[in-house]
Each structure stands twice: as structure tokens, then as C-alpha cells.
CSV table of C-alpha atoms and ligand atoms in Angstrom, one decimal:
chain,number,residue,atom,x,y,z
A,1,MET,CA,94.5,-187.1,-37.3
A,2,LEU,CA,93.6,-189.9,-35.1
A,3,ILE,CA,95.2,-193.1,-34.8
A,4,ASN,CA,97.9,-192.5,-37.1
A,5,MET,CA,98.8,-189.2,-35.6
A,6,THR,CA,102.5,-188.2,-36.2
A,7,ASP,CA,105.2,-186.3,-34.3
A,8,GLN,CA,104.7,-183.4,-36.6
A,9,ASP,CA,101.0,-183.2,-35.7
A,10,VAL,CA,101.7,-183.0,-32.0
A,11,GLN,CA,104.2,-180.4,-32.7
A,12,ASP,CA,101.5,-178.4,-34.6
A,13,ILE,CA,99.3,-178.7,-31.5
A,14,ILE,CA,101.9,-177.6,-29.1
A,15,ASP,CA,102.6,-174.8,-31.4
A,16,GLN,CA,98.9,-173.8,-31.4
A,17,ILE,CA,98.9,-174.1,-27.6
A,18,LYS,CA,101.8,-171.6,-27.3
A,19,THR,CA,99.9,-168.8,-29.3
A,20,VAL,CA,97.0,-168.9,-26.9
A,21,ARG,CA,96.8,-165.8,-24.8
A,22,THR,CA,94.1,-166.5,-22.5
A,23,VAL,CA,93.6,-169.0,-19.9
A,24,ASN,CA,89.8,-169.7,-21.6
A,25,GLU,CA,91.4,-170.2,-25.0
A,26,LEU,CA,93.7,-172.6,-23.5
A,27,GLN,CA,91.0,-174.5,-21.7
A,28,GLU,CA,89.1,-174.9,-25.0
A,29,LEU,CA,92.4,-176.3,-26.7
A,30,LYS,CA,92.9,-178.7,-23.9
A,31,SER,CA,89.4,-180.1,-24.3
A,32,LYS,CA,89.5,-180.3,-28.0
A,33,TYR,CA,92.6,-182.7,-27.8
A,34,LEU,CA,92.5,-184.0,-24.1
A,35,GLY,CA,88.9,-183.8,-23.1
A,36,LYS,CA,86.4,-186.7,-23.2
A,37,GLN,CA,85.6,-186.2,-26.6
A,38,GLY,CA,88.9,-184.9,-27.4
A,39,ALA,CA,91.2,-186.1,-30.4
A,40,LEU,CA,93.8,-187.8,-28.5
A,41,THR,CA,91.3,-189.6,-26.1
A,42,VAL,CA,89.0,-190.7,-29.0
A,43,ALA,CA,92.4,-192.2,-30.7
A,44,MET,CA,93.5,-193.8,-27.6
A,45,LYS,CA,90.1,-195.6,-27.4
A,46,LYS,CA,90.4,-196.9,-31.0
A,47,ILE,CA,93.7,-198.7,-30.0
A,48,ARG,CA,91.6,-201.6,-29.5
A,49,GLU,CA,90.6,-201.7,-33.0
A,50,VAL,CA,94.4,-202.1,-34.2
A,51,SER,CA,96.0,-205.5,-34.6
A,52,PRO,CA,97.4,-206.7,-31.2
A,53,ASP,CA,101.1,-206.7,-32.4
A,54,LYS,CA,100.9,-203.1,-33.2
A,55,ARG,CA,98.8,-202.1,-30.1
A,56,LYS,CA,101.7,-201.5,-27.6
A,57,ASP,CA,103.9,-199.4,-29.8
A,58,LEU,CA,100.8,-197.4,-30.4
A,59,GLY,CA,99.7,-196.9,-27.0
A,60,ARG,CA,103.2,-195.8,-25.8
A,61,LYS,CA,103.5,-193.3,-28.6
A,62,LEU,CA,100.0,-192.0,-28.1
A,63,ASN,CA,100.5,-191.8,-24.2
A,64,LEU,CA,103.7,-189.9,-25.0
A,65,TYR,CA,101.8,-187.5,-27.2
A,66,LYS,CA,99.2,-187.1,-24.6
A,67,GLN,CA,102.1,-186.3,-22.0
A,68,ARG,CA,103.6,-183.7,-24.3
A,69,ILE,CA,100.4,-181.9,-24.9
A,70,GLU,CA,99.5,-182.0,-21.5
A,71,GLU,CA,102.8,-180.5,-20.4
A,72,ALA,CA,102.5,-178.0,-22.9
A,73,VAL,CA,99.2,-176.9,-21.7
A,74,GLU,CA,100.6,-176.5,-18.2
A,75,ASP,CA,103.8,-174.6,-19.3
A,76,GLN,CA,101.4,-172.1,-21.3
A,77,ARG,CA,99.0,-171.7,-18.3
A,78,ASN,CA,102.1,-171.1,-15.9
A,79,ALA,CA,103.2,-168.5,-18.5
A,80,LEU,CA,100.0,-166.7,-18.8
A,81,ILE,CA,99.6,-166.6,-15.1
A,82,GLU,CA,102.9,-165.1,-14.7
A,83,GLU,CA,102.5,-162.6,-17.6
A,84,GLU,CA,99.4,-161.5,-15.7
A,85,ARG,CA,101.3,-161.3,-12.5
A,86,GLU,CA,103.9,-159.1,-14.1
A,87,ARG,CA,101.2,-156.8,-15.9
A,88,ARG,CA,99.4,-156.3,-12.3
A,89,GLU,CA,102.7,-155.5,-10.8
A,90,ALA,CA,103.8,-153.0,-13.5
A,91,ALA,CA,100.6,-151.2,-13.0
A,92,HIS,CA,101.0,-151.1,-9.4
A,93,ARG,CA,104.9,-150.5,-9.4
A,94,TYR,CA,106.4,-148.4,-6.7
A,95,ASP,CA,109.6,-147.3,-5.9
A,96,VAL,CA,110.7,-148.4,-2.3
A,97,THR,CA,113.5,-145.7,-2.1
A,98,MET,CA,111.1,-142.6,-2.7
A,99,PRO,CA,110.5,-140.7,0.4
A,100,GLY,CA,106.8,-141.7,1.7
A,101,ALA,CA,104.0,-139.3,1.7
A,102,ARG,CA,104.7,-137.4,4.8
A,103,ARG,CA,101.8,-136.1,6.8
A,104,GLU,CA,103.0,-132.7,8.0
A,105,VAL,CA,102.3,-131.5,11.2
A,106,GLY,CA,100.1,-128.3,11.3
A,107,ALA,CA,100.2,-125.2,13.1
A,108,LEU,CA,98.5,-122.2,14.2
A,109,HIS,CA,98.9,-119.1,11.9
A,110,ILE,CA,101.2,-116.6,13.3
A,111,ILE,CA,98.3,-114.2,14.0
A,112,SER,CA,96.6,-116.8,16.1
A,113,GLN,CA,100.1,-117.5,17.9
A,114,VAL,CA,100.8,-113.9,18.6
A,115,GLN,CA,96.8,-113.4,19.8
A,116,GLU,CA,97.5,-116.4,22.3
A,117,GLU,CA,100.8,-114.8,23.4
A,118,VAL,CA,99.0,-111.6,24.2
A,119,GLN,CA,96.3,-113.6,25.7
A,120,GLU,CA,98.7,-115.2,28.2
A,121,ILE,CA,100.3,-111.8,29.1
A,122,PHE,CA,97.0,-110.2,30.1
A,123,LEU,CA,95.8,-113.3,31.8
A,124,GLY,CA,98.9,-113.3,33.7
A,125,MET,CA,98.3,-109.8,35.1
A,126,GLY,CA,94.8,-110.8,35.9
A,127,PHE,CA,92.8,-109.5,33.0
A,128,GLU,CA,89.6,-111.4,31.9
A,129,LEU,CA,88.9,-112.5,28.5
A,130,ALA,CA,85.9,-110.8,26.9
A,131,VAL,CA,84.4,-111.0,23.3
A,132,GLY,CA,82.0,-108.9,21.4
A,133,PRO,CA,80.5,-109.3,17.9
A,134,GLU,CA,82.0,-108.1,14.8
A,135,MET,CA,78.6,-106.9,13.3
A,136,GLU,CA,77.8,-104.0,15.3
A,137,THR,CA,75.6,-100.9,15.7
A,138,SER,CA,76.8,-97.7,15.0
A,139,TYR,CA,76.3,-96.8,18.7
A,140,TYR,CA,78.9,-99.1,20.2
A,141,ASN,CA,81.4,-98.4,17.3
A,142,PHE,CA,81.1,-94.6,17.7
A,143,GLU,CA,78.6,-92.6,19.8
A,144,ALA,CA,79.1,-94.5,22.9
A,145,LEU,CA,82.8,-94.0,22.4
A,146,ASN,CA,82.1,-90.4,22.4
A,147,THR,CA,82.5,-90.2,18.4
A,148,PRO,CA,79.3,-88.5,17.4
A,149,GLU,CA,78.2,-88.4,13.7
A,150,TRP,CA,79.9,-85.4,12.7
A,151,HIS,CA,83.3,-86.0,14.3
A,152,PRO,CA,86.1,-85.7,12.1
A,153,SER,CA,87.9,-89.0,13.4
A,154,ARG,CA,85.2,-91.0,11.8
A,155,ASP,CA,86.9,-90.4,8.4
A,156,MET,CA,89.5,-92.8,9.4
A,157,HIS,CA,87.1,-95.4,10.4
A,158,ASP,CA,84.9,-95.9,7.1
A,159,THR,CA,83.7,-99.3,7.2
A,160,PHE,CA,81.4,-101.6,5.6
A,161,TYR,CA,77.6,-101.1,6.2
A,162,LEU,CA,75.4,-103.9,6.2
A,163,SER,CA,71.8,-104.0,4.8
A,164,ASN,CA,70.4,-104.6,8.2
A,165,GLY,CA,71.5,-101.1,9.3
A,166,LYS,CA,74.5,-102.4,11.1
A,167,LEU,CA,78.3,-102.3,10.4
A,168,LEU,CA,81.4,-104.1,10.8
A,169,ARG,CA,83.4,-102.9,13.8
A,170,THR,CA,86.1,-100.8,13.1
A,171,HIS,CA,88.0,-101.5,16.2
A,172,THR,CA,87.6,-103.6,19.4
A,173,SER,CA,87.0,-100.5,21.4
A,174,THR,CA,83.1,-101.5,21.2
A,175,VAL,CA,83.7,-104.2,23.7
A,176,GLN,CA,84.5,-101.6,26.3
A,177,ILE,CA,81.2,-100.5,26.1
A,178,ARG,CA,79.4,-103.9,25.9
A,179,VAL,CA,81.5,-105.0,29.0
A,180,MET,CA,80.9,-101.8,31.1
A,181,GLU,CA,76.9,-102.0,30.4
A,182,LYS,CA,76.7,-105.2,31.8
A,183,ARG,CA,79.0,-104.8,34.7
A,184,LYS,CA,80.0,-102.7,37.6
A,185,PRO,CA,83.5,-101.7,38.3
A,186,PRO,CA,86.2,-102.5,39.4
A,187,LEU,CA,87.0,-104.6,36.2
A,188,ALA,CA,90.1,-105.6,33.9
A,189,ILE,CA,89.3,-107.0,30.5
A,190,PHE,CA,91.0,-107.8,27.4
A,191,SER,CA,89.4,-108.7,24.1
A,192,PRO,CA,90.9,-109.8,20.9
A,193,GLY,CA,89.2,-110.0,17.5
A,194,ARG,CA,88.8,-109.1,14.0
A,195,CYS,CA,87.9,-105.4,12.7
A,196,TYR,CA,87.1,-104.0,9.5
A,197,ARG,CA,87.8,-100.8,7.7
A,198,LYS,CA,87.2,-99.6,4.1
A,199,ASP,CA,90.8,-99.7,3.3
A,200,THR,CA,92.6,-100.8,-0.1
A,201,PRO,CA,95.3,-103.4,0.9
A,202,ASP,CA,98.7,-102.1,0.7
A,203,ALA,CA,102.1,-102.8,2.5
A,204,THR,CA,100.4,-101.5,5.6
A,205,HIS,CA,96.8,-102.0,5.4
A,206,LEU,CA,94.1,-104.6,5.3
A,207,PRO,CA,90.5,-104.2,5.1
A,208,MET,CA,90.0,-106.6,7.8
A,209,PHE,CA,92.7,-107.1,10.7
A,210,TYR,CA,92.9,-108.0,14.4
A,211,GLN,CA,93.3,-105.9,17.6
A,212,VAL,CA,93.5,-106.4,21.1
A,213,GLU,CA,91.5,-104.1,23.2
A,214,VAL,CA,92.3,-103.7,27.0
A,215,LEU,CA,90.2,-102.0,29.8
A,216,HIS,CA,90.9,-101.4,33.5
A,217,VAL,CA,88.4,-99.5,35.6
A,218,ASP,CA,88.5,-99.0,39.0
A,219,LYS,CA,89.0,-96.1,41.7
A,220,ASN,CA,92.0,-94.0,41.3
A,221,VAL,CA,93.4,-95.6,38.2
A,222,SER,CA,96.2,-93.4,36.9
A,223,VAL,CA,98.7,-93.1,33.8
A,224,ALA,CA,101.1,-94.6,36.0
A,225,HIS,CA,99.0,-98.0,35.8
A,226,LEU,CA,98.7,-97.8,32.2
A,227,LYS,CA,102.7,-97.3,31.7
A,228,GLY,CA,103.3,-100.3,34.2
A,229,THR,CA,101.0,-102.4,32.3
A,230,LEU,CA,102.4,-101.3,28.7
A,231,GLU,CA,106.2,-101.9,30.0
A,232,ILE,CA,105.1,-105.4,31.1
A,233,LEU,CA,103.3,-105.8,27.6
A,234,ALA,CA,106.4,-104.6,25.5
A,235,LYS,CA,108.8,-106.6,27.5
A,236,ARG,CA,107.1,-109.8,27.5
A,237,LEU,CA,106.1,-109.3,23.9
A,238,PHE,CA,109.5,-107.9,22.4
A,239,GLY,CA,112.0,-108.6,24.8
A,240,GLN,CA,113.4,-107.5,28.4
A,241,ASP,CA,115.9,-104.9,26.9
A,242,ARG,CA,113.0,-103.0,25.3
A,243,GLU,CA,111.8,-99.7,26.6
A,244,ILE,CA,108.4,-97.8,26.0
A,245,ARG,CA,107.7,-94.2,25.1
A,246,LEU,CA,104.4,-92.4,25.4
A,247,ARG,CA,103.6,-89.4,23.2
A,248,PRO,CA,100.6,-87.3,23.3
A,249,SER,CA,97.9,-88.1,20.7
A,250,TYR,CA,94.1,-88.0,20.2
A,251,PHE,CA,91.3,-90.4,20.6
A,252,PRO,CA,87.8,-89.5,21.2
A,253,PHE,CA,87.2,-92.0,24.0
A,254,THR,CA,90.5,-91.4,25.9
A,255,GLU,CA,91.9,-88.3,27.7
A,256,PRO,CA,94.6,-87.9,27.8
A,257,SER,CA,95.6,-90.0,25.0
A,258,PHE,CA,98.7,-91.5,24.0
A,259,GLU,CA,100.8,-93.2,21.1
A,260,VAL,CA,102.6,-95.8,22.5
A,261,PHE,CA,106.2,-96.7,21.1
A,262,VAL,CA,108.6,-99.5,21.8
A,263,SER,CA,112.4,-98.9,21.4
A,264,CYS,CA,113.9,-100.3,18.1
A,265,GLY,CA,115.4,-103.7,18.9
A,266,ILE,CA,118.0,-103.3,16.1
A,267,CYS,CA,119.8,-99.9,17.1
A,268,HIS,CA,118.6,-99.7,20.8
A,269,SER,CA,116.7,-96.3,20.0
A,270,THR,CA,119.7,-94.6,18.7
A,271,GLY,CA,118.1,-94.4,15.2
A,272,CYS,CA,118.6,-96.8,12.2
A,273,ARG,CA,116.9,-97.7,9.1
A,274,SER,CA,114.7,-100.1,10.6
A,275,CYS,CA,113.0,-97.7,12.8
A,276,GLY,CA,113.0,-94.7,10.3
A,277,GLY,CA,115.9,-93.0,12.1
A,278,THR,CA,113.8,-92.1,15.2
A,279,GLY,CA,114.7,-95.2,17.5
A,280,TRP,CA,110.9,-95.8,18.3
A,281,LEU,CA,108.5,-98.0,16.7
A,282,GLU,CA,104.7,-97.3,17.0
A,283,ILE,CA,103.0,-100.3,18.5
A,284,LEU,CA,99.5,-99.0,19.7
A,285,GLY,CA,97.2,-96.3,21.1
A,286,ALA,CA,96.0,-95.9,24.6
A,287,GLY,CA,94.7,-93.5,27.2
A,288,MET,CA,92.6,-92.7,30.1
A,289,VAL,CA,89.0,-93.3,29.7
A,290,HIS,CA,87.1,-90.2,28.8
A,291,PRO,CA,84.2,-89.1,31.2
A,292,ASN,CA,81.8,-89.2,28.4
A,293,VAL,CA,82.5,-92.8,27.8
A,294,PHE,CA,82.0,-93.4,31.5
A,295,ARG,CA,78.7,-91.5,31.3
A,296,SER,CA,77.1,-93.4,28.4
A,297,VAL,CA,77.4,-96.5,30.4
A,298,GLY,CA,75.9,-95.0,33.6
A,299,TYR,CA,79.4,-95.0,35.5
A,300,ASP,CA,79.9,-91.8,37.5
A,301,PRO,CA,83.2,-90.3,36.0
A,302,ASP,CA,84.0,-88.8,39.4
A,303,GLU,CA,83.9,-91.8,41.1
A,304,TRP,CA,85.6,-94.3,38.7
A,305,SER,CA,88.8,-93.9,36.5
A,306,GLY,CA,90.2,-96.3,33.8
A,307,PHE,CA,92.8,-96.9,31.0
A,308,ALA,CA,92.3,-98.4,27.8
A,309,LEU,CA,94.6,-99.3,24.9
A,310,GLY,CA,94.0,-100.8,21.6
A,311,MET,CA,96.8,-102.8,19.8
A,312,GLY,CA,96.9,-104.0,16.1
A,313,LEU,CA,98.0,-107.6,16.3
A,314,GLU,CA,99.4,-107.5,12.5
A,315,ARG,CA,101.6,-104.2,13.5
A,316,VAL,CA,103.0,-106.2,16.4
A,317,ILE,CA,103.9,-109.1,14.0
A,318,MET,CA,105.5,-106.8,11.6
A,319,LEU,CA,107.5,-105.3,14.3
A,320,LYS,CA,108.5,-108.6,15.9
A,321,TYR,CA,109.5,-110.6,12.8
A,322,ASP,CA,110.6,-107.6,10.5
A,323,LEU,CA,107.9,-108.4,8.0
A,324,GLU,CA,107.6,-105.6,5.2
A,325,ASP,CA,104.3,-106.2,3.8
A,326,ILE,CA,101.1,-106.9,5.8
A,327,ARG,CA,99.4,-108.6,3.0
A,328,GLU,CA,101.7,-111.8,3.2
A,329,LEU,CA,99.6,-112.5,6.4
A,330,MET,CA,96.6,-113.2,4.3
A,331,ARG,CA,98.1,-114.5,0.9
A,332,ASN,CA,98.1,-118.1,2.1
A,333,ASP,CA,101.6,-118.8,0.5
A,334,ARG,CA,102.6,-122.0,2.6
A,335,ARG,CA,106.0,-121.1,2.4
A,336,PHE,CA,105.6,-118.1,4.1
A,337,ILE,CA,103.1,-119.6,6.8
A,338,LYS,CA,105.4,-122.4,7.4
A,339,GLU,CA,108.2,-119.9,8.6
A,340,PHE,CA,106.3,-119.2,11.8
A,341,ARG,CA,105.6,-122.7,12.6
A,342,GLY,CA,105.6,-122.9,16.3
A,343,VAL,CA,107.7,-119.8,16.7
A,344,VAL,CA,105.7,-118.4,19.7
A,345,LEU,CA,103.7,-121.5,21.0
B,401,DAH,N1,90.5,-98.0,18.9
B,401,DAH,C1,91.5,-97.4,18.5
B,401,DAH,C2,92.0,-97.6,17.0
B,401,DAH,O1,91.4,-98.7,16.6
B,401,DAH,C3,92.8,-97.7,19.3
B,401,DAH,C4,92.6,-97.5,20.6
B,401,DAH,C5,93.2,-96.1,21.0
B,401,DAH,C6,92.1,-98.3,21.6
B,401,DAH,C7,93.0,-96.0,22.2
B,401,DAH,C8,92.0,-97.8,22.9
B,401,DAH,C9,92.5,-96.3,23.2
B,401,DAH,O2,91.5,-98.3,23.7
B,401,DAH,O3,92.6,-96.2,24.6
B,401,DAH,O4,92.5,-96.9,16.2
């Protein structure tokens, strides 16, 4: 197939070009026919050998073939490029009507929110923030708080004992001692933090939980000061329409001691299902600092007096938001956590 090339030959070449799948193969075919040593190039060179009267027609014919083959190569190249583009696009196809990947705004956990709320209340009343370690000695957790080894109230404060002889504190009352050891009265502090007890989790217990401790020591501090502080706390936390009630109780480190209740927000203390028919909800323990506690830190109990209180944050949250199971606070179900996004802060 050289100088006597026919229409059919050209058609075969074009058909061959159309079957090519890659640009490289196409390039090979192109040089096979149109390159320097290509069949058509060689044929065109041979025109000279043909008799002059046939040269013109032959030349025109071969030029036409060359053109058709060139066009076929270009068409195929464009087709391959287009195919490749489509393949890539399909691989990265996206639906512009889909909602975008939203970056959600984070929020503090409800425990942190309420902790800060309580913090604002006490800062506002002039109390200072104090912190103490979660890993404690038995002395700060018990003995200095008038709770000797034999004391039955220790039963309720079983905890995790560490191999270094320390324990995980069962309440934030430890911070009372740590602050008083370092400072002289008058003082007014609050101390939020984690506490631990050897409790099996159920609807109202967690082995790790949060408390806020409050301590005020000065001359002539009385139950009236405690009550006034509690009233502000309860109204700020739960609402201005809420009342408080004190009921005698027992803690080794206070005398007298109280259980503090807030009036039920649903029935306004007439009694309903939410408050178990009593009209009142227990929110914390409190009392006047026991003389023995003052003695253990070297304060003279005849000179100084003080009140203290300890409040469980989870308990406050349960009452504030009608939460039935305390474990929800630790389950990390985002649907639950998101319910509280920014409710306080
Ligand atoms: N520490 C007590 C507890 O965890 C709570 C408590 C009661 C703290 C009376 C106090 C207080 O400061 O005065 O059960």
C-alpha cells in the first residue's frame, strides 16, 4: 500500500485510529502513517517516480488521504481527552444541592456550665475561688474533718485507695482544711471539683461526681449568714420564686448540721409527683464549722466561727432540668449533650 493506495485503505486506517484507546497508541499510529518514515510520507515522495501526466491527480489524492488521516487522528485525540475528562469528573462528582459539611459550634458540657454559674454566684458575693487535689491523704479527707477512723459516717465515704497510700477524695470538704491551714481568718472561699466514691452507678449515683464546697470563717458568723447565703444561692440557681428550708441533719465536721431543701418549682411546695409529695427538694448539706475542725487547723474556736456547705453539681442539674438518670451526664450521647448547648452560658 503505497503509491497505489485506495479509498478503502484510508478507511481501514481511519477505522484503526478510531479503535485506539490511549494517546500514546494514537501517537504511534500517527507516526506510522504520517511521520517522517510514515507510509503516506514515503508514498508522497514517490510521486516523482510517476509519469508527469498522472502526478497531479495522484498528488491531490494523496494529499486528501493525508488530510483525512490527520483529521481522524485529531478527532480521536479529542475524543480520548474528553473521555479522560469525563472519567475524572465522574470520580469527583459532587452534588451541589447537598448541604455542606457543617462545622458545629462546640459548647461547654452542662456540668461545666452549671459549675461556672455557681462560680459566678459566689464570686458575686465576695467568695474566692480555691482548689485542692483530687488525690488526697486520709487526714484531709477524714481526720482533720473530725471523722476518725472508727467513725460510722466513713461507711458512706468508701473510696478508691491508691498504692501510694493516698485516696481519691470523697468530698470537696478537704479544701476547707487546706485553705485554713494556710491562711488566717477572715476568709470566704468556694471550691468546685471532682469527688469519688466506691458507688455502683445507678440513676442517682456515679463513682465520680462534682461538688462545690463553700466556707466562710469570721468573727460572729451565725446560721443567719448561712441562711442568707443559701437563699441567694437557691434563688439565683433555680429562680426568684423559690424558697429554702433547713432541716437538722448530721455531719461530723459541722455542728449544728443541716440538710437544705429548695421548694419544688412545679407545685410550689404544695406537693406533687416531682418532689415525691413533700413540696421540697434536697439540694445540699451545710452547717456551722465544728470546733474540732477549727482546732485541727490551729484556729481558736472561741474566737472564730464559720459556716460551710457542700453541694453536688449533678444533683443541681437533675433538679434544674428534670433529669431522671444521672448517668446521662457521663454517657456522652451527643443528642443528650446538645440539648444543653448554651443553656446557662
Ligand atoms: N461533704 C459532705 C458530703 O459530701 C457535704 C457537706 C455537708 C459539706 C455539710 C459541708 C457541710 O461543707 O457543711 O456529703
